PDB file of C-alpha atoms and ligand atoms in Angstrom:
ATOM      1  CA  MET A 440      63.907  -4.341-148.277  1.00 88.00           C
ATOM      2  CA  GLN A 441      65.162  -1.282-146.173  1.00 95.00           C
ATOM      3  CA  LYS A 442      68.918  -1.775-146.285  1.00 98.00           C
ATOM      4  CA  THR A 443      71.856  -0.960-143.416  1.00 98.00           C
ATOM      5  CA  ILE A 444      74.331   0.667-145.074  1.00 98.00           C
ATOM      6  CA  LEU A 445      77.574   2.087-143.826  1.00 98.00           C
ATOM      7  CA  LEU A 446      79.099   5.013-146.494  1.00 99.00           C
ATOM      8  CA  THR A 447      82.523   6.336-145.677  1.00 99.00           C
ATOM      9  CA  GLY A 448      83.548   9.424-147.090  1.00 98.00           C
ATOM     10  CA  ALA A 449      79.583  11.058-147.115  1.00 98.00           C
ATOM     11  CA  THR A 450      80.785  13.940-147.516  1.00 98.00           C
ATOM     12  CA  ASP A 451      81.445  14.907-150.691  1.00 98.00           C
ATOM     13  CA  GLY A 452      82.095  13.941-154.123  1.00 98.00           C
ATOM     14  CA  ILE A 453      81.071  10.242-155.311  1.00 98.00           C
ATOM     15  CA  GLY A 454      80.243   9.732-151.781  1.00 98.00           C
ATOM     16  CA  LEU A 455      77.725  12.203-151.211  1.00 98.00           C
ATOM     17  CA  ALA A 456      75.848  11.344-154.079  1.00 98.00           C
ATOM     18  CA  THR A 457      76.015   7.845-153.282  1.00 98.00           C
ATOM     19  CA  ALA A 458      74.041   9.226-150.048  1.00 98.00           C
ATOM     20  CA  LYS A 459      71.744  11.010-151.771  1.00 98.00           C
ATOM     21  CA  VAL A 460      70.503   7.768-153.885  1.00 98.00           C
ATOM     22  CA  LEU A 461      70.489   5.458-150.951  1.00 98.00           C
ATOM     23  CA  VAL A 462      68.731   7.654-148.466  1.00 98.00           C
ATOM     24  CA  GLY A 463      66.461   8.351-151.862  1.00 97.00           C
ATOM     25  CA  LEU A 464      65.814   4.994-151.676  1.00 97.00           C
ATOM     26  CA  GLY A 465      64.462   4.565-148.593  1.00 97.00           C
ATOM     27  CA  HIS A 466      67.731   2.715-146.693  1.00 98.00           C
ATOM     28  CA  THR A 467      69.005   3.803-143.594  1.00 98.00           C
ATOM     29  CA  VAL A 468      72.790   4.886-144.221  1.00 98.00           C
ATOM     30  CA  LEU A 469      75.213   5.698-141.714  1.00 98.00           C
ATOM     31  CA  LEU A 470      77.013   8.746-143.023  1.00 98.00           C
ATOM     32  CA  HIS A 471      80.506   8.878-142.478  1.00 98.00           C
ATOM     33  CA  GLY A 472      82.970  12.130-142.764  1.00 98.00           C
ATOM     34  CA  ARG A 473      86.103  13.312-141.223  1.00 98.00           C
ATOM     35  CA  ASN A 474      84.066  16.537-140.062  1.00 98.00           C
ATOM     36  CA  SER A 475      81.173  16.775-137.784  1.00 98.00           C
ATOM     37  CA  GLU A 476      80.176  19.965-139.292  1.00 98.00           C
ATOM     38  CA  LYS A 477      80.423  19.152-142.500  1.00 98.00           C
ATOM     39  CA  LEU A 478      78.761  15.938-141.731  1.00 98.00           C
ATOM     40  CA  GLU A 479      76.130  17.402-140.227  1.00 98.00           C
ATOM     41  CA  ALA A 480      75.545  19.754-143.157  1.00 98.00           C
ATOM     42  CA  VAL A 481      75.349  16.728-145.521  1.00 98.00           C
ATOM     43  CA  LYS A 482      73.214  15.349-143.146  1.00 97.00           C
ATOM     44  CA  THR A 483      70.840  18.095-143.362  1.00 97.00           C
ATOM     45  CA  SER A 484      70.535  18.116-147.204  1.00 97.00           C
ATOM     46  CA  LEU A 485      69.762  15.004-147.122  1.00 97.00           C
ATOM     47  CA  LEU A 486      66.649  15.452-144.880  1.00 96.00           C
ATOM     48  CA  ASN A 487      64.991  17.062-147.526  1.00 95.00           C
ATOM     49  CA  ILE A 488      65.275  13.549-149.475  1.00 96.00           C
ATOM     50  CA  THR A 489      63.679  11.614-146.635  1.00 94.00           C
ATOM     51  CA  LYS A 490      60.661  12.449-144.365  1.00 87.00           C
ATOM     52  CA  GLN A 491      62.182   9.676-141.938  1.00 93.00           C
ATOM     53  CA  PRO A 492      65.263  11.383-139.997  1.00 94.00           C
ATOM     54  CA  GLU A 493      66.120   8.346-137.973  1.00 95.00           C
ATOM     55  CA  GLN A 494      66.956   6.734-141.491  1.00 97.00           C
ATOM     56  CA  ILE A 495      70.454   8.835-141.400  1.00 98.00           C
ATOM     57  CA  ALA A 496      73.434   8.497-139.076  1.00 98.00           C
ATOM     58  CA  CYS A 497      76.642  10.296-138.293  1.00 98.00           C
ATOM     59  CA  TYR A 498      79.973   9.311-137.628  1.00 98.00           C
ATOM     60  CA  VAL A 499      82.858  11.235-137.319  1.00 98.00           C
ATOM     61  CA  ALA A 500      86.578   9.187-137.919  1.00 98.00           C
ATOM     62  CA  ASP A 501      89.851  10.704-139.369  1.00 98.00           C
ATOM     63  CA  LEU A 502      91.015   7.643-141.837  1.00 98.00           C
ATOM     64  CA  SER A 503      94.340   8.595-141.184  1.00 98.00           C
ATOM     65  CA  ASP A 504      94.235   7.913-137.514  1.00 98.00           C
ATOM     66  CA  LEU A 505      93.659   3.602-137.443  1.00 98.00           C
ATOM     67  CA  HIS A 506      92.704   4.533-133.830  1.00 98.00           C
ATOM     68  CA  ASP A 507      89.988   6.366-135.019  1.00 98.00           C
ATOM     69  CA  VAL A 508      89.103   3.902-137.500  1.00 98.00           C
ATOM     70  CA  ILE A 509      88.124   1.553-134.526  1.00 98.00           C
ATOM     71  CA  LYS A 510      86.335   4.095-132.765  1.00 98.00           C
ATOM     72  CA  LEU A 511      84.262   4.390-135.594  1.00 98.00           C
ATOM     73  CA  ALA A 512      83.810   0.136-135.577  1.00 98.00           C
ATOM     74  CA  ASN A 513      82.971   0.544-132.121  1.00 98.00           C
ATOM     75  CA  ALA A 514      80.316   3.175-132.426  1.00 98.00           C
ATOM     76  CA  VAL A 515      78.850   1.157-135.726  1.00 98.00           C
ATOM     77  CA  LYS A 516      78.684  -1.640-132.889  1.00 98.00           C
ATOM     78  CA  LEU A 517      77.128  -0.249-130.104  1.00 98.00           C
ATOM     79  CA  LYS A 518      74.322   1.166-132.180  1.00 97.00           C
ATOM     80  CA  HIS A 519      73.789  -1.585-134.585  1.00 97.00           C
ATOM     81  CA  SER A 520      73.433  -5.440-134.601  1.00 96.00           C
ATOM     82  CA  SER A 521      73.991  -6.057-137.955  1.00 97.00           C
ATOM     83  CA  LEU A 522      74.996  -4.094-141.282  1.00 98.00           C
ATOM     84  CA  ASP A 523      73.780  -5.142-144.695  1.00 98.00           C
ATOM     85  CA  VAL A 524      76.163  -2.658-146.914  1.00 98.00           C
ATOM     86  CA  LEU A 525      79.968  -1.512-146.274  1.00 98.00           C
ATOM     87  CA  ILE A 526      81.191   1.283-148.635  1.00 99.00           C
ATOM     88  CA  ASN A 527      84.675   1.935-148.221  1.00 99.00           C
ATOM     89  CA  ASN A 528      84.417   5.184-150.820  1.00 98.00           C
ATOM     90  CA  ALA A 529      86.500   8.054-148.412  1.00 98.00           C
ATOM     91  CA  GLY A 530      90.139   8.371-150.279  1.00 98.00           C
ATOM     92  CA  VAL A 531      92.532  11.017-150.874  1.00 98.00           C
ATOM     93  CA  PHE A 532      95.017  11.646-153.622  1.00 97.00           C
ATOM     94  CA  LYS A 533      96.759  14.791-153.382  1.00 96.00           C
ATOM     95  CA  THR A 534      96.665  16.663-150.474  1.00 96.00           C
ATOM     96  CA  PRO A 535      99.519  19.652-148.283  1.00 95.00           C
ATOM     97  CA  GLU A 536     100.628  16.526-145.695  1.00 95.00           C
ATOM     98  CA  PRO A 537     100.980  13.004-147.605  1.00 97.00           C
ATOM     99  CA  ILE A 538     102.739  11.713-144.582  1.00 97.00           C
ATOM    100  CA  THR A 539     101.008  10.677-141.705  1.00 97.00           C
ATOM    101  CA  LYS A 540     102.137  11.438-137.692  1.00 95.00           C
ATOM    102  CA  LYS A 541     103.271   7.905-138.243  1.00 96.00           C
ATOM    103  CA  GLY A 542     105.447   8.003-141.309  1.00 97.00           C
ATOM    104  CA  LEU A 543     103.594   6.588-143.390  1.00 98.00           C
ATOM    105  CA  ASP A 544     102.084   7.691-146.541  1.00 98.00           C
ATOM    106  CA  VAL A 545      98.530   8.975-146.110  1.00 98.00           C
ATOM    107  CA  ARG A 546      96.971   7.392-149.755  1.00 98.00           C
ATOM    108  CA  PHE A 547      97.668   3.641-148.339  1.00 98.00           C
ATOM    109  CA  VAL A 548      96.357   4.208-144.864  1.00 98.00           C
ATOM    110  CA  VAL A 549      92.920   5.664-146.001  1.00 98.00           C
ATOM    111  CA  ASN A 550      92.335   4.519-149.105  1.00 98.00           C
ATOM    112  CA  THR A 551      94.029   0.830-148.370  1.00 99.00           C
ATOM    113  CA  ILE A 552      94.268  -0.095-144.990  1.00 98.00           C
ATOM    114  CA  ALA A 553      91.734   1.714-142.982  1.00 98.00           C
ATOM    115  CA  PRO A 554      89.130   0.514-144.968  1.00 99.00           C
ATOM    116  CA  TYR A 555      90.930  -3.303-144.491  1.00 98.00           C
ATOM    117  CA  LEU A 556      90.451  -2.961-140.696  1.00 98.00           C
ATOM    118  CA  LEU A 557      87.312  -1.293-141.071  1.00 98.00           C
ATOM    119  CA  THR A 558      86.176  -4.141-142.657  1.00 98.00           C
ATOM    120  CA  LYS A 559      87.532  -6.724-140.925  1.00 98.00           C
ATOM    121  CA  LEU A 560      86.360  -5.288-137.225  1.00 98.00           C
ATOM    122  CA  LEU A 561      82.744  -4.882-138.810  1.00 98.00           C
ATOM    123  CA  LEU A 562      82.619  -8.368-140.363  1.00 97.00           C
ATOM    124  CA  PRO A 563      80.616  -9.902-137.082  1.00 96.00           C
ATOM    125  CA  LEU A 564      77.879  -7.862-137.926  1.00 97.00           C
ATOM    126  CA  MET A 565      77.139  -8.917-141.882  1.00 97.00           C
ATOM    127  CA  SER A 566      76.187 -12.004-143.846  1.00 94.00           C
ATOM    128  CA  LYS A 567      76.378 -13.736-146.397  1.00 92.00           C
ATOM    129  CA  THR A 568      73.776 -11.459-148.393  1.00 93.00           C
ATOM    130  CA  GLY A 569      76.072  -8.274-147.363  1.00 96.00           C
ATOM    131  CA  ARG A 570      78.254  -6.464-149.278  1.00 97.00           C
ATOM    132  CA  VAL A 571      81.480  -4.705-148.837  1.00 98.00           C
ATOM    133  CA  ILE A 572      82.075  -2.366-151.767  1.00 98.00           C
ATOM    134  CA  ASN A 573      85.435  -0.870-152.330  1.00 99.00           C
ATOM    135  CA  LEU A 574      86.572   2.252-154.534  1.00 98.00           C
ATOM    136  CA  SER A 575      89.045   1.087-157.398  1.00 98.00           C
ATOM    137  CA  SER A 576      89.837   3.190-159.500  1.00 98.00           C
ATOM    138  CA  ALA A 577      91.244   2.906-163.379  1.00 98.00           C
ATOM    139  CA  ALA A 578      94.768   4.367-161.814  1.00 98.00           C
ATOM    140  CA  GLN A 579      96.406   0.954-160.149  1.00 98.00           C
ATOM    141  CA  ALA A 580     100.312   0.490-160.318  1.00 98.00           C
ATOM    142  CA  PRO A 581     102.518  -2.483-158.838  1.00 98.00           C
ATOM    143  CA  VAL A 582     102.403  -2.062-154.853  1.00 98.00           C
ATOM    144  CA  ASP A 583     105.874  -1.516-153.192  1.00 98.00           C
ATOM    145  CA  ILE A 584     105.766  -3.211-149.832  1.00 98.00           C
ATOM    146  CA  PRO A 585     108.512  -0.812-148.592  1.00 98.00           C
ATOM    147  CA  ALA A 586     106.638   2.484-149.072  1.00 98.00           C
ATOM    148  CA  LEU A 587     103.262   0.955-147.721  1.00 98.00           C
ATOM    149  CA  LEU A 588     105.350   0.560-144.466  1.00 98.00           C
ATOM    150  CA  GLY A 589     106.607   3.755-144.217  1.00 97.00           C
ATOM    151  CA  GLN A 590     110.177   2.827-145.178  1.00 97.00           C
ATOM    152  CA  VAL A 591     110.494   4.248-148.718  1.00 95.00           C
ATOM    153  CA  ALA A 592     109.177   7.947-149.263  1.00 93.00           C
ATOM    154  CA  ILE A 593     106.792   8.072-152.498  1.00 95.00           C
ATOM    155  CA  THR A 594     107.415  11.532-154.118  1.00 91.00           C
ATOM    156  CA  ASP A 595     104.235  10.905-157.023  1.00 95.00           C
ATOM    157  CA  ASP A 596     101.356  11.725-155.618  1.00 97.00           C
ATOM    158  CA  PHE A 597      99.925   9.698-158.427  1.00 97.00           C
ATOM    159  CA  SER A 598     102.012   6.709-158.109  1.00 98.00           C
ATOM    160  CA  ALA A 599     101.308   6.546-154.376  1.00 98.00           C
ATOM    161  CA  TYR A 600      97.411   7.010-154.746  1.00 98.00           C
ATOM    162  CA  ALA A 601      97.853   4.511-158.264  1.00 98.00           C
ATOM    163  CA  GLN A 602      99.555   1.832-155.582  1.00 98.00           C
ATOM    164  CA  SER A 603      96.694   2.301-152.852  1.00 98.00           C
ATOM    165  CA  LYS A 604      93.895   1.773-155.211  1.00 98.00           C
ATOM    166  CA  LEU A 605      95.879  -1.691-156.493  1.00 98.00           C
ATOM    167  CA  ALA A 606      96.333  -2.549-152.910  1.00 98.00           C
ATOM    168  CA  ILE A 607      92.523  -2.344-152.575  1.00 99.00           C
ATOM    169  CA  VAL A 608      91.464  -4.485-155.295  1.00 98.00           C
ATOM    170  CA  PHE A 609      94.524  -6.716-153.484  1.00 98.00           C
ATOM    171  CA  TRP A 610      92.800  -7.258-150.150  1.00 98.00           C
ATOM    172  CA  THR A 611      89.445  -7.090-152.019  1.00 98.00           C
ATOM    173  CA  GLN A 612      90.143 -10.431-153.886  1.00 98.00           C
ATOM    174  CA  PHE A 613      91.906 -11.902-150.563  1.00 98.00           C
ATOM    175  CA  LEU A 614      89.109 -11.792-148.539  1.00 97.00           C
ATOM    176  CA  ALA A 615      86.135 -12.859-151.067  1.00 97.00           C
ATOM    177  CA  GLU A 616      88.499 -15.946-151.529  1.00 95.00           C
ATOM    178  CA  LYS A 617      89.244 -16.638-147.521  1.00 95.00           C
ATOM    179  CA  TYR A 618      85.379 -15.977-146.346  1.00 92.00           C
ATOM    180  CA  GLY A 619      83.943 -16.599-149.275  1.00 86.00           C
ATOM    181  CA  GLN A 620      84.694 -20.403-148.945  1.00 67.00           C
ATOM    182  CA  ASN A 621      85.245 -21.020-145.764  1.00 65.00           C
ATOM    183  CA  SER A 622      82.054 -18.905-144.069  1.00 74.00           C
ATOM    184  CA  ILE A 623      78.360 -19.543-144.535  1.00 76.00           C
ATOM    185  CA  ASN A 624      78.292 -15.965-143.233  1.00 83.00           C
ATOM    186  CA  SER A 625      80.352 -14.150-145.242  1.00 92.00           C
ATOM    187  CA  PRO A 626      79.422 -10.664-147.493  1.00 96.00           C
ATOM    188  CA  ALA A 627      80.396 -10.194-150.978  1.00 96.00           C
ATOM    189  CA  PHE A 628      83.668  -7.959-151.587  1.00 98.00           C
ATOM    190  CA  ILE A 629      83.541  -5.905-154.784  1.00 98.00           C
ATOM    191  CA  ALA A 630      86.081  -3.768-156.097  1.00 98.00           C
ATOM    192  CA  VAL A 631      84.867  -0.983-158.212  1.00 98.00           C
ATOM    193  CA  ASN A 632      85.938   1.892-160.292  1.00 98.00           C
ATOM    194  CA  PRO A 633      83.421   4.316-160.255  1.00 98.00           C
ATOM    195  CA  GLY A 634      84.242   5.389-163.611  1.00 98.00           C
ATOM    196  CA  SER A 635      87.462   8.155-164.016  1.00 98.00           C
ATOM    197  CA  LEU A 636      87.351  11.851-163.763  1.00 97.00           C
ATOM    198  CA  LEU A 637      84.346  12.389-161.965  1.00 97.00           C
ATOM    199  CA  ALA A 638      83.934  15.965-161.163  1.00 96.00           C
ATOM    200  CA  SER A 639      84.429  15.530-157.152  1.00 97.00           C
ATOM    201  CA  LYS A 640      86.863  17.894-155.438  1.00 96.00           C
ATOM    202  CA  MET A 641      89.655  15.217-155.459  1.00 97.00           C
ATOM    203  CA  VAL A 642      89.483  15.447-159.539  1.00 96.00           C
ATOM    204  CA  THR A 643      89.358  19.396-160.210  1.00 93.00           C
ATOM    205  CA  GLU A 644      92.283  19.661-157.710  1.00 91.00           C
ATOM    206  CA  GLY A 645      93.815  17.134-158.720  1.00 91.00           C
ATOM    207  CA  PHE A 646      93.357  17.493-162.194  1.00 92.00           C
ATOM    208  CA  GLY A 647      92.588  20.992-162.610  1.00 92.00           C
ATOM    209  CA  ILE A 648      89.229  19.771-165.185  1.00 93.00           C
ATOM    210  CA  ALA A 649      85.377  20.067-164.113  1.00 92.00           C
ATOM    211  CA  GLY A 650      85.069  16.612-164.638  1.00 95.00           C
ATOM    212  CA  ASN A 651      81.968  13.714-166.131  1.00 96.00           C
ATOM    213  CA  ASP A 652      78.786  13.787-163.897  1.00 97.00           C
ATOM    214  CA  LEU A 653      79.221  12.045-160.242  1.00 98.00           C
ATOM    215  CA  SER A 654      76.015  10.294-160.744  1.00 98.00           C
ATOM    216  CA  ILE A 655      78.143   7.818-163.067  1.00 98.00           C
ATOM    217  CA  GLY A 656      79.604   7.233-160.438  1.00 98.00           C
ATOM    218  CA  ALA A 657      77.293   7.375-158.054  1.00 98.00           C
ATOM    219  CA  ASN A 658      74.541   4.849-159.542  1.00 98.00           C
ATOM    220  CA  ILE A 659      77.074   1.837-160.505  1.00 98.00           C
ATOM    221  CA  VAL A 660      78.085   2.222-156.805  1.00 98.00           C
ATOM    222  CA  SER A 661      74.458   1.948-155.493  1.00 98.00           C
ATOM    223  CA  ALA A 662      73.949  -0.957-157.634  1.00 98.00           C
ATOM    224  CA  LEU A 663      76.713  -2.890-157.405  1.00 98.00           C
ATOM    225  CA  ALA A 664      75.662  -2.444-153.025  1.00 98.00           C
ATOM    226  CA  LEU A 665      72.012  -3.363-153.451  1.00 98.00           C
ATOM    227  CA  GLU A 666      71.113  -4.825-157.031  1.00 98.00           C
ATOM    228  CA  ASP A 667      71.092  -9.057-156.967  1.00 96.00           C
ATOM    229  CA  VAL A 668      72.604  -9.432-160.254  1.00 96.00           C
ATOM    230  CA  PHE A 669      75.709  -8.917-158.434  1.00 96.00           C
ATOM    231  CA  SER A 670      75.338 -11.055-155.448  1.00 93.00           C
ATOM    232  CA  ASN A 671      77.705 -13.653-157.042  1.00 92.00           C
ATOM    233  CA  ALA A 672      80.541 -11.220-157.325  1.00 96.00           C
ATOM    234  CA  SER A 673      82.463 -12.013-154.830  1.00 96.00           C
ATOM    235  CA  GLY A 674      86.089 -10.915-155.439  1.00 97.00           C
ATOM    236  CA  ARG A 675      85.412  -9.576-158.534  1.00 98.00           C
ATOM    237  CA  TYR A 676      86.386  -5.956-160.135  1.00 98.00           C
ATOM    238  CA  PHE A 677      84.217  -3.502-161.572  1.00 98.00           C
ATOM    239  CA  ASP A 678      85.299  -0.862-164.148  1.00 98.00           C
ATOM    240  CA  ASN A 679      82.437   1.210-165.172  1.00 98.00           C
ATOM    241  CA  ASP A 680      84.655   3.278-167.706  1.00 98.00           C
ATOM    242  CA  ALA A 681      84.130  -0.049-170.071  1.00 98.00           C
ATOM    243  CA  GLN A 682      80.807  -0.653-167.679  1.00 98.00           C
ATOM    244  CA  GLN A 683      81.555  -4.578-166.818  1.00 98.00           C
ATOM    245  CA  PHE A 684      83.586  -6.940-164.620  1.00 98.00           C
ATOM    246  CA  ALA A 685      87.214  -6.562-165.763  1.00 98.00           C
ATOM    247  CA  ASP A 686      90.636  -7.767-164.969  1.00 98.00           C
ATOM    248  CA  PRO A 687      92.622  -5.386-162.500  1.00 98.00           C
ATOM    249  CA  HIS A 688      96.320  -5.072-163.028  1.00 98.00           C
ATOM    250  CA  PRO A 689      98.440  -8.160-163.282  1.00 98.00           C
ATOM    251  CA  ASP A 690     100.169  -8.217-160.404  1.00 98.00           C
ATOM    252  CA  ALA A 691      96.226  -8.741-158.704  1.00 98.00           C
ATOM    253  CA  THR A 692      96.940 -12.287-160.072  1.00 97.00           C
ATOM    254  CA  ASP A 693     100.122 -12.719-158.071  1.00 98.00           C
ATOM    255  CA  LYS A 694      99.890 -14.681-155.100  1.00 97.00           C
ATOM    256  CA  SER A 695     102.514 -13.944-153.537  1.00 98.00           C
ATOM    257  CA  LYS A 696     102.103 -10.071-153.896  1.00 98.00           C
ATOM    258  CA  VAL A 697      98.362 -10.395-152.698  1.00 98.00           C
ATOM    259  CA  ASP A 698      99.743 -12.382-149.478  1.00 98.00           C
ATOM    260  CA  ASN A 699     103.066  -9.936-148.806  1.00 98.00           C
ATOM    261  CA  LEU A 700     100.506  -6.857-149.335  1.00 98.00           C
ATOM    262  CA  ILE A 701      98.377  -9.167-146.446  1.00 98.00           C
ATOM    263  CA  PHE A 702     100.791  -9.502-143.973  1.00 98.00           C
ATOM    264  CA  ALA A 703     102.606  -6.048-144.271  1.00 98.00           C
ATOM    265  CA  MET A 704      98.498  -4.536-143.333  1.00 98.00           C
ATOM    266  CA  LYS A 705      99.089  -6.736-140.347  1.00 98.00           C
ATOM    267  CA  ASN A 706     102.033  -5.573-139.405  1.00 98.00           C
ATOM    268  CA  ILE A 707     101.288  -2.271-139.487  1.00 98.00           C
ATOM    269  CA  ILE A 708      97.884  -2.424-137.951  1.00 98.00           C
ATOM    270  CA  THR A 709      99.438  -4.578-134.840  1.00 98.00           C
ATOM    271  CA  GLU A 710     101.856  -2.147-134.594  1.00 97.00           C
ATOM    272  CA  LEU A 711     100.054   1.122-134.490  1.00 97.00           C
ATOM    273  CA  THR A 712      96.780  -0.321-132.870  1.00 97.00           C
ATOM    274  CA  GLY A 713      98.443  -3.063-130.457  1.00 86.00           C
TER     275      GLY A 713
HETATM  276  N1  NAP B2181      86.334  10.937-158.542  1.00 61.19           N
HETATM  277  C1  NAP B2181      86.990  10.143-159.591  1.00 61.19           C
HETATM  278  O1  NAP B2181      87.066  10.540-160.529  1.00 61.19           O
HETATM  279  C2  NAP B2181      87.526   8.738-159.184  1.00 61.19           C
HETATM  280  C3  NAP B2181      87.960   7.854-159.777  1.00 61.19           C
HETATM  281  C4  NAP B2181      87.961   6.546-159.474  1.00 61.19           C
HETATM  282  C5  NAP B2181      88.692   6.413-158.383  1.00 61.19           C
HETATM  283  N2  NAP B2181      87.642   7.200-156.975  1.00 61.19           N
HETATM  284  C6  NAP B2181      87.573   7.421-155.900  1.00 61.19           C
HETATM  285  O2  NAP B2181      86.175   7.084-155.261  1.00 61.19           O
HETATM  286  C7  NAP B2181      86.392   7.268-153.972  1.00 61.19           C
HETATM  287  C8  NAP B2181      85.250   8.774-153.761  1.00 61.19           C
HETATM  288  O3  NAP B2181      86.262  10.512-154.108  1.00 61.19           O
HETATM  289  P1  NAP B2181      85.934  11.439-154.709  1.00 61.19           P
HETATM  290  O4  NAP B2181      86.006  11.501-156.454  1.00 61.19           O
HETATM  291  O5  NAP B2181      84.428  11.383-154.545  1.00 61.19           O
HETATM  292  O6  NAP B2181      86.297  12.191-153.960  1.00 61.19           O
HETATM  293  P2  NAP B2181      86.222  13.593-152.661  1.00 61.19           P
HETATM  294  O7  NAP B2181      85.377  14.431-153.384  1.00 61.19           O
HETATM  295  O8  NAP B2181      87.276  14.275-152.307  1.00 61.19           O
HETATM  296  O9  NAP B2181      85.724  12.780-152.040  1.00 61.19           O
HETATM  297  C9  NAP B2181      86.581  12.209-150.780  1.00 61.19           C
HETATM  298  C10 NAP B2181      85.611  11.556-150.013  1.00 61.19           C
HETATM  299  O10 NAP B2181      86.766  11.284-148.447  1.00 61.19           O
HETATM  300  C11 NAP B2181      87.007  11.707-147.466  1.00 61.19           C
HETATM  301  N3  NAP B2181      87.850  11.971-146.479  1.00 61.19           N
HETATM  302  C12 NAP B2181      89.544  11.988-147.658  1.00 61.19           C
HETATM  303  N4  NAP B2181      90.138  11.678-146.484  1.00 61.19           N
HETATM  304  C13 NAP B2181      89.641  10.910-145.557  1.00 61.19           C
HETATM  305  C14 NAP B2181      90.278  11.268-144.276  1.00 61.19           C
HETATM  306  N5  NAP B2181      91.600  11.218-143.635  1.00 61.19           N
HETATM  307  N6  NAP B2181      89.258  10.427-143.063  1.00 61.19           N
HETATM  308  C15 NAP B2181      88.051  10.024-143.575  1.00 61.19           C
HETATM  309  N7  NAP B2181      87.624  10.629-144.842  1.00 61.19           N
HETATM  310  C16 NAP B2181      88.235  11.413-145.928  1.00 61.19           C
HETATM  311  C17 NAP B2181      86.619  13.294-148.046  1.00 61.19           C
HETATM  312  O11 NAP B2181      86.332  14.305-146.756  1.00 61.19           O
HETATM  313  P3  NAP B2181      86.140  15.519-147.032  1.00 61.19           P
HETATM  314  O12 NAP B2181      84.536  15.539-147.196  1.00 61.19           O
HETATM  315  O13 NAP B2181      86.489  15.764-145.731  1.00 61.19           O
HETATM  316  O14 NAP B2181      87.073  15.835-147.678  1.00 61.19           O
HETATM  317  C18 NAP B2181      85.689  13.025-149.004  1.00 61.19           C
HETATM  318  O15 NAP B2181      84.385  12.584-147.724  1.00 61.19           O
HETATM  319  C19 NAP B2181      87.873   7.527-153.948  1.00 61.19           C
HETATM  320  O16 NAP B2181      87.859   6.465-153.307  1.00 61.19           O
HETATM  321  C20 NAP B2181      88.376   7.843-155.100  1.00 61.19           C
HETATM  322  O17 NAP B2181      90.175   6.920-154.496  1.00 61.19           O
HETATM  323  C21 NAP B2181      86.807   8.732-157.772  1.00 61.19           C
END
């Protein structure tokens, strides 16, 4: 069955490779990017894979700005009454501007808070056969809530990134539990490490190495999004380095830490967006 899939960060790396797989399988793919020219170029390249241009749509949003996240959700809602899959792939590791205009670390905003807000806003479009796939990482570190709130600066890129990637596992589990038990319409929420050191610009620029085949990530993300075998995996973390479901960082089992993260994210969202 043809599905409608919103894929963030579709303009490069694992996202672009995943877009190629999904379009090739005949699905309708809503491509998200932050740069409209880069996004249009991706759309043009994907039109070589399909003869159906209506299979591809483009949405521009800078996920470091939560107002843009709301606009993105509204733009999707305007065109689509239902969404089968949301892939929260967009992410940032090293950047010359690590602090947003609102004084938050951009890794927390783009990698953790924006996908949470986008997911919450789009949940009404999704059903229990739907999936939310969240890109985490093997890099996971205890989340420093004052740092998330922008009260303490994180000077180390890797630490900021690893905290944001554990935090997305936290809220994946939280929403799976919250909606899985209470709503017949809840999609499955699945976190994934797509594979370490895959050959994206994040890895080449961040670590100065060529990296492994991007299809390793694209294939597992597509499979988690689509294959029946993963339909009961809500709340779980798939570690593609081990090619199986695994335990994330032990902090993910600490309910108070997860609750603190949710509380802090809600406060940030309320403060920044009203
Ligand atoms: N590569 C790996 O080995 C690896 C391992 C574990 C997890 N991951 C995760 O996999 C995901 C994809 O990463 P990647 O390796 O493919 O990196 P990438 O090539 O740098 O791609 C990142 C994507 O996110 C977009 N993005 C970055 N900041 C954004 C912002 N402020 N607003 C909107 N979009 C933004 C980028 O847009 P532009 O094209 O405009 O830059 C790009 O499309 C990330 O969540 C990453 O943390 C990657």
